[in-house]
XYZ file of C-alpha atoms in Angstrom:
623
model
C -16.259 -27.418 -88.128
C -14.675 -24.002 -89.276
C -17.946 -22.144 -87.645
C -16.742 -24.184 -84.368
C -13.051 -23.402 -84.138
C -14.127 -19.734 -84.445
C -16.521 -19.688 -82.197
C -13.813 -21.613 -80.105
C -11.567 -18.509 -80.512
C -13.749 -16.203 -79.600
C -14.868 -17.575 -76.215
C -10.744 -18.374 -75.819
C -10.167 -14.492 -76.457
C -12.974 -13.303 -74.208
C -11.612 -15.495 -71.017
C -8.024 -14.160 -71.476
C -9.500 -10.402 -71.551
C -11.516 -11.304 -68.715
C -7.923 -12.470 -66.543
C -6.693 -9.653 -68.104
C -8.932 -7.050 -66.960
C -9.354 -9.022 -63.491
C -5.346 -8.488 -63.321
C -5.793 -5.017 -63.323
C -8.318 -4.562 -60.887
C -6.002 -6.285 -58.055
C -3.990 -3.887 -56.465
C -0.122 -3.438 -56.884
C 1.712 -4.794 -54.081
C 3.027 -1.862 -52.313
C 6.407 -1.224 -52.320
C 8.800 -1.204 -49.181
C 9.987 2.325 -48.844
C 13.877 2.837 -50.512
C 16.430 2.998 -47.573
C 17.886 6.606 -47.895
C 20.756 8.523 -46.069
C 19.280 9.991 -43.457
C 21.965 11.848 -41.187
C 20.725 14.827 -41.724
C 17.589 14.656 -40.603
C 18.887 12.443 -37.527
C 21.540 14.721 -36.780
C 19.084 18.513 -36.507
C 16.656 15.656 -34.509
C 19.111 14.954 -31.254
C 20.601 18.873 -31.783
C 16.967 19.988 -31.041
C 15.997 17.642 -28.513
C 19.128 18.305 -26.385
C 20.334 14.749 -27.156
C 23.504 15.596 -28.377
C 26.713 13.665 -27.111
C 27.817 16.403 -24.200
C 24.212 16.061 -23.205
C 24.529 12.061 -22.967
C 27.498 12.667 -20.815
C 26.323 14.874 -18.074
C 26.067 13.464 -15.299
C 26.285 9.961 -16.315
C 28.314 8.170 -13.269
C 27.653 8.038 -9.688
C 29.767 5.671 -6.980
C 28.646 3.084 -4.881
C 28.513 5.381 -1.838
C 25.797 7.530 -3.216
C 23.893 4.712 -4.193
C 24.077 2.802 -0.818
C 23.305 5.688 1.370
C 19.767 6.287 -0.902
C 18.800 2.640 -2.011
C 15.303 3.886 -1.554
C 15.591 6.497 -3.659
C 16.770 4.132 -6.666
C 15.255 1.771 -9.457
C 19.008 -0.450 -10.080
C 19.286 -2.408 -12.972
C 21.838 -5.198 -12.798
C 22.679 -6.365 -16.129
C 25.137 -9.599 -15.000
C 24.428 -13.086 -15.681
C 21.477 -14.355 -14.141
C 23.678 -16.881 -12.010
C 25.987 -13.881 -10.552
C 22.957 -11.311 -9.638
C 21.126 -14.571 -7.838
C 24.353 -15.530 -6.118
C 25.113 -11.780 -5.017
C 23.375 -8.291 -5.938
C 22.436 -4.696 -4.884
C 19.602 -4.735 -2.270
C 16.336 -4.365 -4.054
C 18.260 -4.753 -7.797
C 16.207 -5.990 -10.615
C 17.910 -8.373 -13.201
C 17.958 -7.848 -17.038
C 20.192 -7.958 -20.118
C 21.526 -5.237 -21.938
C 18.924 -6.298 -24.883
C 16.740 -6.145 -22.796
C 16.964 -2.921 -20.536
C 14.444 -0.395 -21.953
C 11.633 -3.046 -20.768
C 12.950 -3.282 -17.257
C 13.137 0.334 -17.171
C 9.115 0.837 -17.352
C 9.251 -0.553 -14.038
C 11.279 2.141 -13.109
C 8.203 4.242 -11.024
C 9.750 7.722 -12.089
C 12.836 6.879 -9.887
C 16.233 7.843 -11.056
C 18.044 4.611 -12.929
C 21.229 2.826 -11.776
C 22.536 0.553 -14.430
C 24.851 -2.282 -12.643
C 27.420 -4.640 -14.423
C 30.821 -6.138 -13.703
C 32.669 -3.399 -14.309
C 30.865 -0.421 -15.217
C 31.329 -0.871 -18.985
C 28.467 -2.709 -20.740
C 26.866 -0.129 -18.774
C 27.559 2.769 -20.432
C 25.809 1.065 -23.369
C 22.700 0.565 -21.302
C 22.619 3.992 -19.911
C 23.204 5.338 -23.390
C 19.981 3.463 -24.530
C 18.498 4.724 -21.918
C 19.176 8.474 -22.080
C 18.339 8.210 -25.625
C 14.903 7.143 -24.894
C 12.986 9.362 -22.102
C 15.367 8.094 -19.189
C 17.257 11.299 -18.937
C 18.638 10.706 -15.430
C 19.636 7.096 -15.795
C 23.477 6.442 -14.276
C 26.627 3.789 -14.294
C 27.593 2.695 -11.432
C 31.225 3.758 -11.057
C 33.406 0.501 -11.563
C 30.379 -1.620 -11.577
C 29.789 -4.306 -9.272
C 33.180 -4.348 -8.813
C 33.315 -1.145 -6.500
C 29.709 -3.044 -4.291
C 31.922 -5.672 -2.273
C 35.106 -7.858 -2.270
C 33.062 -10.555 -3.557
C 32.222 -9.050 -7.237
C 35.393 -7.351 -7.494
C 37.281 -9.914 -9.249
C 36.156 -8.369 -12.646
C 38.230 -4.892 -12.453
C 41.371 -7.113 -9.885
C 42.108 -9.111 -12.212
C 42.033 -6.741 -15.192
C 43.708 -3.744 -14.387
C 47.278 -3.822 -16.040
C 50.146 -2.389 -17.502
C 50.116 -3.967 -20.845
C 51.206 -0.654 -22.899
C 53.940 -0.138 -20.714
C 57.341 -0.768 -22.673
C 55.119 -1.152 -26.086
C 56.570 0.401 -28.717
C 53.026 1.134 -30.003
C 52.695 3.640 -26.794
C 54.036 6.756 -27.986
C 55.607 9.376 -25.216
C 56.089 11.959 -25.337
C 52.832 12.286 -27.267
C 52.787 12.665 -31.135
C 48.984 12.852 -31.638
C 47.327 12.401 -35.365
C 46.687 15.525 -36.837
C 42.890 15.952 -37.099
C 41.310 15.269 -40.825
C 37.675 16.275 -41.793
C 36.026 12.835 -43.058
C 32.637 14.455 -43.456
C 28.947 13.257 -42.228
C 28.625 9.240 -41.684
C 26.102 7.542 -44.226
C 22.843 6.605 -42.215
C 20.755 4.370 -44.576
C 17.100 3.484 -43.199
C 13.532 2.959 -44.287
C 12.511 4.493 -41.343
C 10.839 8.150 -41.106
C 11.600 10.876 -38.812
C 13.635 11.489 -36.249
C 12.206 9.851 -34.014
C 11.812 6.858 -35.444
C 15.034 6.878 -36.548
C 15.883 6.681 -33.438
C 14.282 4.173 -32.324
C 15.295 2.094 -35.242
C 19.099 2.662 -34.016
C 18.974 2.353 -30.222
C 16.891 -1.079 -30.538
C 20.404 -2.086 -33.360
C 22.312 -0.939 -30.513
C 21.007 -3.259 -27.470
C 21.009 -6.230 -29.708
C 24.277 -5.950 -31.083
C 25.522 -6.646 -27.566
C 28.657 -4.609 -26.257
C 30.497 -3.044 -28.848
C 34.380 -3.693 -27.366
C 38.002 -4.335 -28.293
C 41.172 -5.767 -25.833
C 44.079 -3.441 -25.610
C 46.668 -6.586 -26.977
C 44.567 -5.946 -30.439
C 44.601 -2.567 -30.521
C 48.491 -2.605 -29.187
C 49.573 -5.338 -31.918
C 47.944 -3.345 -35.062
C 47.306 0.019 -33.755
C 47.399 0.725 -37.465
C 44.423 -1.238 -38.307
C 41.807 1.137 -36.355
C 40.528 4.901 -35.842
C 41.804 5.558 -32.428
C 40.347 8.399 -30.695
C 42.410 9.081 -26.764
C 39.391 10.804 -25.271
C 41.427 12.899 -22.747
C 42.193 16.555 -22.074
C 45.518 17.698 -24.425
C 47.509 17.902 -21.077
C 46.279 14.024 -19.702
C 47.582 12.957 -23.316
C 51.054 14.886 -22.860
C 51.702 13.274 -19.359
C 51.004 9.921 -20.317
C 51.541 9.008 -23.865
C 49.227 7.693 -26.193
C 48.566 4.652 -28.390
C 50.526 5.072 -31.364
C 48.389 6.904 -34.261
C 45.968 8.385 -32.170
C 44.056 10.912 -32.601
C 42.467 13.116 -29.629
C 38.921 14.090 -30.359
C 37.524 16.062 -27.033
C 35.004 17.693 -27.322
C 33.172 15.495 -29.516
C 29.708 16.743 -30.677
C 27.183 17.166 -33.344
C 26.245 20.644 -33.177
C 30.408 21.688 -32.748
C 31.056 19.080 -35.834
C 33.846 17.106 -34.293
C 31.706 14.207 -35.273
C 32.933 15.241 -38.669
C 37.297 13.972 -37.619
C 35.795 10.372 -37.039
C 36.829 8.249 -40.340
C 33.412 6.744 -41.025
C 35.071 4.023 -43.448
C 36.951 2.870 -39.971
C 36.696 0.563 -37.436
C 36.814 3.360 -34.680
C 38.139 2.664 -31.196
C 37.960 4.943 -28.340
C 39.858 4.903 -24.587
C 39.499 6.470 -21.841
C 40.906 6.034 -18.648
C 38.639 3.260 -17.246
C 36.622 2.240 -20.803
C 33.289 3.226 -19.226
C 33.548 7.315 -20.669
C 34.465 5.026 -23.805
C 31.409 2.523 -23.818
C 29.198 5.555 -23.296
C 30.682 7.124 -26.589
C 31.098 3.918 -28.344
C 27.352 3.487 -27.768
C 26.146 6.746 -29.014
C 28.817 6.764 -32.234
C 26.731 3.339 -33.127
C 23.311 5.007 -32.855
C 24.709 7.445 -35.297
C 25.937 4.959 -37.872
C 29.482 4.190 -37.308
C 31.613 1.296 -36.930
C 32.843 1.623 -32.953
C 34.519 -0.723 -30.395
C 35.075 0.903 -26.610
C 39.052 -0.037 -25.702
C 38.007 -2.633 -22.677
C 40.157 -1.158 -19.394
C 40.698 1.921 -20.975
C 44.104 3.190 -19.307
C 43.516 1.043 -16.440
C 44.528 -2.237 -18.531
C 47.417 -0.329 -20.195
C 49.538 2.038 -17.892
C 47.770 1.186 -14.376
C 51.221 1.947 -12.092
C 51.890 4.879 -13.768
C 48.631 6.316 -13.115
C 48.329 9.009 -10.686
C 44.633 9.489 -10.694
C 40.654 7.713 -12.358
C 42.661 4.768 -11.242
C 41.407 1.286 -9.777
C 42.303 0.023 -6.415
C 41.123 -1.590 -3.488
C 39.748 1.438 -1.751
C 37.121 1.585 -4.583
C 35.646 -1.434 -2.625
C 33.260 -0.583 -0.377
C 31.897 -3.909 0.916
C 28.828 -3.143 1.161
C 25.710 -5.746 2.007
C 24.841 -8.310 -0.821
C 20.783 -9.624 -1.702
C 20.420 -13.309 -3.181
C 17.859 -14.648 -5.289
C 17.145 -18.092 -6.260
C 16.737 -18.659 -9.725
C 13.460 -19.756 -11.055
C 12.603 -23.168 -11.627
C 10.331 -25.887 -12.246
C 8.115 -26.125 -9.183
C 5.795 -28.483 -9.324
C 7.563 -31.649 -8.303
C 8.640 -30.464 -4.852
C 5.352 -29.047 -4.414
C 3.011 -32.357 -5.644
C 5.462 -34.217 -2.866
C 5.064 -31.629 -0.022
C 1.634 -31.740 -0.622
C 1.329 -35.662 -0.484
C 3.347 -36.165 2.561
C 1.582 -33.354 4.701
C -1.612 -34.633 4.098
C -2.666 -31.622 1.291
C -4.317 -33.548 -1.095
C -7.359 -32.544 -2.692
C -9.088 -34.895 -1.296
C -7.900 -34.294 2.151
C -8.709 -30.113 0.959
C -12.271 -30.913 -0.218
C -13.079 -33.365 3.445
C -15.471 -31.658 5.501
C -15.006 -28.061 3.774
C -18.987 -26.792 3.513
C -21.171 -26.172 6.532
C -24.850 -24.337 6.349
C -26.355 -21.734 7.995
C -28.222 -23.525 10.369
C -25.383 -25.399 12.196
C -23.422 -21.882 12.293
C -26.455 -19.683 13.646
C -27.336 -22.522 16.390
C -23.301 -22.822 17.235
C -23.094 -18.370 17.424
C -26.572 -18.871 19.615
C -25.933 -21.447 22.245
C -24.627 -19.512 24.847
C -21.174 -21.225 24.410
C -18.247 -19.009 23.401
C -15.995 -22.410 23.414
C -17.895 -23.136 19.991
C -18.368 -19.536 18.306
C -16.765 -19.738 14.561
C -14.749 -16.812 13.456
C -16.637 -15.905 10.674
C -14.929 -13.930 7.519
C -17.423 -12.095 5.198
C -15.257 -11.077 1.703
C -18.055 -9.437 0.150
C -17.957 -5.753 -0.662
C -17.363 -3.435 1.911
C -20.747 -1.291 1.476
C -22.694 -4.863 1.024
C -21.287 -5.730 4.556
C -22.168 -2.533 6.333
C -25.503 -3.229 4.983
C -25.898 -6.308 6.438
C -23.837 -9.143 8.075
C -23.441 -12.077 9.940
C -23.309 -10.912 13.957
C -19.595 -11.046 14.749
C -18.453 -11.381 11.300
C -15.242 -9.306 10.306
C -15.056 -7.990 6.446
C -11.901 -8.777 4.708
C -11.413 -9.665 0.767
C -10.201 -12.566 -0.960
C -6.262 -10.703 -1.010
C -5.953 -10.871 2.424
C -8.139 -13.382 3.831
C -5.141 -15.027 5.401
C -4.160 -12.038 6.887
C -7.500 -11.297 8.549
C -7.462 -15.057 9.608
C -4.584 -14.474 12.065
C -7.269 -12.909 14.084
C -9.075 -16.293 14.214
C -7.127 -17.581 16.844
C -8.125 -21.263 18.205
C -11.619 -20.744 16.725
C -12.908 -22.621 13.424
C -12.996 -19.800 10.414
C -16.289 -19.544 8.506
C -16.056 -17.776 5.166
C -19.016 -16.489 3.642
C -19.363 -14.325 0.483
C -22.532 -14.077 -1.876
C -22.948 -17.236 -2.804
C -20.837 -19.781 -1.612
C -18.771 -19.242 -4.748
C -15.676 -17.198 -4.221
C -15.676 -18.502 -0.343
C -13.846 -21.495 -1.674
C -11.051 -19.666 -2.959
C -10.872 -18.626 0.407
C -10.741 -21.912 2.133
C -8.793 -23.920 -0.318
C -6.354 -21.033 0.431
C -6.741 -21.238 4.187
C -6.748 -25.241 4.856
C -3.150 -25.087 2.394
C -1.987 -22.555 4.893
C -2.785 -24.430 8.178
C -6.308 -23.410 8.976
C -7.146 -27.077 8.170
C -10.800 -26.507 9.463
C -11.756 -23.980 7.666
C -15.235 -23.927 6.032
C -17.478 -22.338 3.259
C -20.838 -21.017 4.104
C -23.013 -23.076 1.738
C -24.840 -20.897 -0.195
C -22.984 -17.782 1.064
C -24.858 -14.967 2.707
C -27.549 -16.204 0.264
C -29.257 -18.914 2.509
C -29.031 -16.294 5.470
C -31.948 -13.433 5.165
C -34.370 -12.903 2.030
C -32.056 -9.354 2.153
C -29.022 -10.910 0.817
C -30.431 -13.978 -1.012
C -30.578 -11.884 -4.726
C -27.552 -13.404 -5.873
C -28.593 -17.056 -6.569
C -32.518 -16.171 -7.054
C -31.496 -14.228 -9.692
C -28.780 -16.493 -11.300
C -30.551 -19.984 -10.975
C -31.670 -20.844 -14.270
C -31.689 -23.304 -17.277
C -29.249 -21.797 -19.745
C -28.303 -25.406 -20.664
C -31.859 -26.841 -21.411
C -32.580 -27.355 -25.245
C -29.101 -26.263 -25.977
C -26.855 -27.881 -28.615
C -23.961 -28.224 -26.241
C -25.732 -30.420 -23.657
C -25.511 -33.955 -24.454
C -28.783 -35.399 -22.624
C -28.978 -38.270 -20.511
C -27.340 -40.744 -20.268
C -24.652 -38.515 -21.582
C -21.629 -38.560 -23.135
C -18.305 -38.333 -21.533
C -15.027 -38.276 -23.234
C -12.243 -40.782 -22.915
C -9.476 -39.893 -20.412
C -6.311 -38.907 -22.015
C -3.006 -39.442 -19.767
C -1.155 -35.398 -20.041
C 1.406 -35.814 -17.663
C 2.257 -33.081 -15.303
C 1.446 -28.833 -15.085
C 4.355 -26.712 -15.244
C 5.146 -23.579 -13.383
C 8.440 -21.415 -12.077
C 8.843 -20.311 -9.117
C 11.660 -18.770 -6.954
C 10.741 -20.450 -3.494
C 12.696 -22.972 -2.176
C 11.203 -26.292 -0.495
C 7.976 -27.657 -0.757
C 6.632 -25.379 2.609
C 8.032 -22.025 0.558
C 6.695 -22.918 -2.546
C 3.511 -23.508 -1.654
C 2.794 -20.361 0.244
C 4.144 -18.803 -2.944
C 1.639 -20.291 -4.937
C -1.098 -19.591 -2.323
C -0.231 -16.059 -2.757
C -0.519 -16.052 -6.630
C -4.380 -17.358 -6.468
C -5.217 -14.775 -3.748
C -3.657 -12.058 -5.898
C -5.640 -13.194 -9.090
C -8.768 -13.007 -7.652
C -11.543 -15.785 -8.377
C -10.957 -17.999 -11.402
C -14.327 -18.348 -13.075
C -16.009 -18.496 -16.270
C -19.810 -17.942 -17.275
C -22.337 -21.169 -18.826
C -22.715 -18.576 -21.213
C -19.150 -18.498 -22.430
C -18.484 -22.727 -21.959
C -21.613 -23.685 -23.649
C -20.964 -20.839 -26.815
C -17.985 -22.381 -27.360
C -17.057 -25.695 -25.442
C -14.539 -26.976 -27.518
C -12.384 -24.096 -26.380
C -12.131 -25.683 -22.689
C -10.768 -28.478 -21.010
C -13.809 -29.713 -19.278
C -14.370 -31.795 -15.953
C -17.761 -32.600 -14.576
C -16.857 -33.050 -11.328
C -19.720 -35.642 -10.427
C -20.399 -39.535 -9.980
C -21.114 -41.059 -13.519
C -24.733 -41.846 -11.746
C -25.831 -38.713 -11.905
C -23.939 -38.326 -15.745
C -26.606 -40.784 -17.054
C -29.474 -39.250 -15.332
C -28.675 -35.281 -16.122
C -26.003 -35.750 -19.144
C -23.174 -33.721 -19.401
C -21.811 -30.318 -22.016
C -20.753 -31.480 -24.926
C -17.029 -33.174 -25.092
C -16.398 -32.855 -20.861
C -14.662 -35.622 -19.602
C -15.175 -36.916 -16.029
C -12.006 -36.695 -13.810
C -13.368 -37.545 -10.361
C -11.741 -38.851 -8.309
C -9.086 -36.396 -8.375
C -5.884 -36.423 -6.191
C -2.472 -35.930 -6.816
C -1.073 -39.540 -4.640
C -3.502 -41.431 -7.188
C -2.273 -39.155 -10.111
C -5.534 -38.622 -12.019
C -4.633 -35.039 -12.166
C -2.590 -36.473 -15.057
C -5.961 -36.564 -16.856
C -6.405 -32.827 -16.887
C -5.335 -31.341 -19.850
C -1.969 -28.700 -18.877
C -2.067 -26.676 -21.683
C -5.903 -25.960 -21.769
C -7.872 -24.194 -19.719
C -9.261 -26.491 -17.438
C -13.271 -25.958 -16.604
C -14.658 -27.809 -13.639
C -18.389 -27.740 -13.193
C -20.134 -29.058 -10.371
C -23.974 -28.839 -8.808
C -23.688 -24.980 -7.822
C -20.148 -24.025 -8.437
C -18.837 -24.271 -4.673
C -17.051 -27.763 -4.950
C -15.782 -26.745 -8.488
C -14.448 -23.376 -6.889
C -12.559 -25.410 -4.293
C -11.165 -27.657 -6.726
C -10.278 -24.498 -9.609
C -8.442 -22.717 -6.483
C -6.192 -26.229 -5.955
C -5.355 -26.599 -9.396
C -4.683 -23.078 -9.877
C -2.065 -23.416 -6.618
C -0.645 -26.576 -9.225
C 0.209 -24.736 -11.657
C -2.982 -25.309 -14.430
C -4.974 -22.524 -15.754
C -8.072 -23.249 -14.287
C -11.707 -21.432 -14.160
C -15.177 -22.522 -12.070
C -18.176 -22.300 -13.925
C -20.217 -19.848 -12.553
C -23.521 -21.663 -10.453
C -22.534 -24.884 -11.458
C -25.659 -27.135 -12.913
C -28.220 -24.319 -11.172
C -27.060 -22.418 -13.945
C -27.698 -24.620 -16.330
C -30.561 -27.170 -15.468
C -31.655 -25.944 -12.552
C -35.502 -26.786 -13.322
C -34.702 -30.344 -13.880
C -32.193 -31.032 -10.688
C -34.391 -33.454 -8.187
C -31.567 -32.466 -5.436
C -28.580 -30.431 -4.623
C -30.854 -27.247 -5.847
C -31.317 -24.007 -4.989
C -34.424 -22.478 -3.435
C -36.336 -20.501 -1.093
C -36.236 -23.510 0.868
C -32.430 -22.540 1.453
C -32.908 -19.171 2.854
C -33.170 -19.415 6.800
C -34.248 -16.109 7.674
C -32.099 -15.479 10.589
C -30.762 -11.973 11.764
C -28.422 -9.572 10.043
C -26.730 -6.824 12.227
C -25.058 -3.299 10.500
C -22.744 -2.643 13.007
């Protein structure tokens, strides 16, 4: 028993030196780096990259007038409320937030910016930002929206005032606060380098929202601030100043003014109209201080007794306004439009495929009255090679503006292989060419010259595979999803349709390779667009359901998943292409697989098959 409870010891003491020693081989956690003072360091980085605060403030305003006479010329920010830029903006504005402004600016092309608000304040934090971070050129607009047009005045109208005027916190004549050196703020970050330290402090400013103070505050406790009168010494001696102020102008890092701001303060700065003010009270928080702009500046305080940077109605300049409509959930109007003007899918996919046959013997007949207008969207070179006689190249982008061309005649599109062509014609029959048709096949089933693209793609990349469920198959039970989702600005069924038209010709076809669904099916929602028939004689890929038929009035769409992406599959992917292009115009995130069951079974398909059989041989011209 003893020889046991030492032997029991020992193996006790070897496992804890074995945790022990497995302890030490796992790393240390590595520490966050300590938050230090880094002023210094911030401070020598704006010096030397002439981002010091006189920089900042050259050139920062321009007026309405400038603006309006080179629109053009302009990339305008409007930071307002998403319900006042839609109901009224600049021509050719873009809205944002101030949190949001250094995103909207990559848009900006190169073009000089022109931040918009209601007044011209919250501005001059944007434009701050902005200056701070590449956009050296970037401007308020003078007054703000207020200075565009009667209608977005009301912000400076009913804000200019005379509240200091018979306050015995406004001191005349002046009796400015004698200047005391405070010393450097205290910047504490983790963050390393200038640069990144300034980053760090321009993305604290934007989300911090507008940094800003009412006169009545300032006015009823003037003693409870750091108030800096940004004027000129003879400005402050005509007018007055708050009581306690100090005047600190210039104001810089390389001079060391920076050093008479009390960084233990809440510091408040005015100007004459509070948009000098929010540009200052912007850059003082990138540096580390505590700042508030003085909302109105003068402008709210002494406005009659101001002979000059004053507001008044000749600032207006009534210039023209742009609406928007806000975004919003589209897909109702558009399911009903679509319903009531015959645009079903099934009313899309009636009569939509002809062959090559019935359009050479229609070109041939001697009949104009008959000719098609045929659209080839292949590749430009691939065309000049060889085309259809009569045919006119276009691409899938601007199909419907080639088919304006078509006049009375019936449009034939024709690509490679009969694939992208339905893109082309969903897109044209839910845009009034309602007899539009694919070339079955595509320029495949024309000449032996062009045929390469399904001889070379028909194959059997399904057969012995894991993923296909043989015959009879295996479909999965229909699931009720409810409806897609997408926003759009157009208003009316009619409007948001061609929207949506224009969003699946600008994102090209929406396909997917067997390869890809087969690897992985279970990443897919997948429809086999076929009658359960020919389910239990081919079988299906693994886990596809069987949504056919599909329409919107009988509301089997419902059955497609809205939050998947949805992968028809059909006998040679033309159908399926014509039914992706609809739901993409819907709103789903849809994809045709690529050659449909050619692709995948092709040697065991007794019909709808590709072959030589399909290639007719007739004439291609170059010209």
């Amino acid at each position: 028993m003893k020889n046991f409870m030492k032997f029991s010891l020992l193996i006790g003491m070897i496992a804890l030196l074995s945790l022990s020693a497995c302890k030490k081989d796992e790393p240390a956690p590595t520490p966050e780096p300590p938050a230090t003072n880094q002023f210094e360091v911030f401070k020598a980085y704006l010096i030397d990259n002439n981002l010091d605060l006189p920089t900042i403030l050259d050139g920062w305003i321009t007026t309405a007038d400038v603006v309006h006479e080179n629109l053009a010329s302009y990339y305008i920010i409007d930071i307002r409320d998403v319900d006042d830029f839609t109901a009224g903006h600049i021509p050719g504005a873009v809205n944002s937030t101030l949190d949001n402004v250094l995103i909207a600016a990559e848009n900006s092309g190169g073009k000089p910016i022109i931040v918009a608000c209601y007044t011209g304040q919250t501005a001059g934090h944007a434009v701050t930002a902005l200056r701070l971070s590449g956009y050296a050129n970037a401007k308020v607009l003078k007054w703000g929206m207020c200075s565009w047009g009667t209608a977005t005045a009301g912000s400076w109208q009913n804000n200019a005032g005379n509240t200091a005027v018979g306050n015995s916190n406004w001191i005349t004549p002046p009796n400015p606060a004698t200047n005391v050196d405070f010393g450097d703020p205290t910047m504490e970050t983790s963050a390393e380098g200038g640069a990144a330290i300034l980053a760090e402090r321009v993305a604290a400013l934007l989300s911090g929202g507008m940094n800003k103070i009412s006169n009545a505050d300032v006015l009823a406790n003037p003693g409870n601030f750091f108030i800096n009168n940004f004027w000129d010494a003879g400005d402050q001696d005509h007018y007055g100043h708050i009581a306690g102020a100090y005047r600190i102008k210039p104001l810089s890092l390389a001079g060391g003014e920076y050093k008479y701001l009390d960084q233990d303060a809440t510091l408040v700065t005015y100007c004459w109209t509070g948009q000098t003010s929010s540009m200052i009270t912007a850059y003082l928080k990138v540096l580390g201080y505590n700042p508030k702009s003085l909302l109105f500046g003068a402008n709210g305080m002494i406005h009659e007794d101001l002979a000059s940077h004053k507001w008044s109605d000749a600032e207006i300049m009534n210039y023209e306004y742009e609406t928007s409509v806000l975004p919003h959930e589209g897909f109702a109007d558009l399911k009903d439009y679509l319903v009531a003007n015959d645009l079903d899918l099934d009313n899309v996919l009636a009569s939509w495929i002809t062959t090559a046959d019935v359009v050479y013997e229609n070109m041939e007949d001697g009949d104009d009255a008959n000719d098609y207008y045929i659209i080839d969207i292949r590749e430009a070179d691939d065309y000049a090679a060889g085309h259809i006689e009569g045919a006119v190249n276009s691409t899938l982008g601007n199909v419907l503006t080639t088919a304006e061309g078509a006049g009375t005649q019936t449009i034939i599109v024709t690509c490679y292989t009969g694939q992208t062509a339905g893109h082309a014609v969903t897109a044209l029959r839910l845009s009034g060419y309602t007899t539009a048709q694919v070339l079955k096949w595509g320029m495949c089933s024309w000449n032996e010259a062009t045929a390469g693209s399904w001889t070379n793609n028909a194959g059997d990349a399904a057969v012995g595979n894991a993923n296909w469920t043989a015959a009879p198959g295996e479909i999965a039970t229909p699931v009720a999803f409810g409806d897609p989702s997408f926003e759009t600005t157009a208003d009316g069924g009619a409007a948001i349709l061609a929207d949506r038209v224009q969003v699946l010709l600008g994102g090209g076809m929406n396909k997917v390779t067997n390869a890809d669904v087969l690897a992985a099916p279970a990443n897919f929602f997948i429809n086999n667009f076929w009658t359960i028939t020919d389910v239990e004689h081919y079988g299906n890929i693994s886990g596809a359901y069987r949504v056919q038929p599909l329409t919107l009035a009988g509301d089997e769409y419902k059955n497609l998943d809205p939050d998947g992406t949805v992968v028809t599959y059909c006998w040679t992917g033309q159908t399926s292409s014509m039914v992706t292009a609809y739901l993409k115009v819907i709103g789903y995130d849809s994809k045709s697989l690529l050659f449909g069951s050619n692709g995948l079974i092709h040697s065991n398909l007794e019909s709808h098959k590709w072959s030589s059989a399909q290639i007719m041989g007739y004439p291609l011209v170059t010209k």
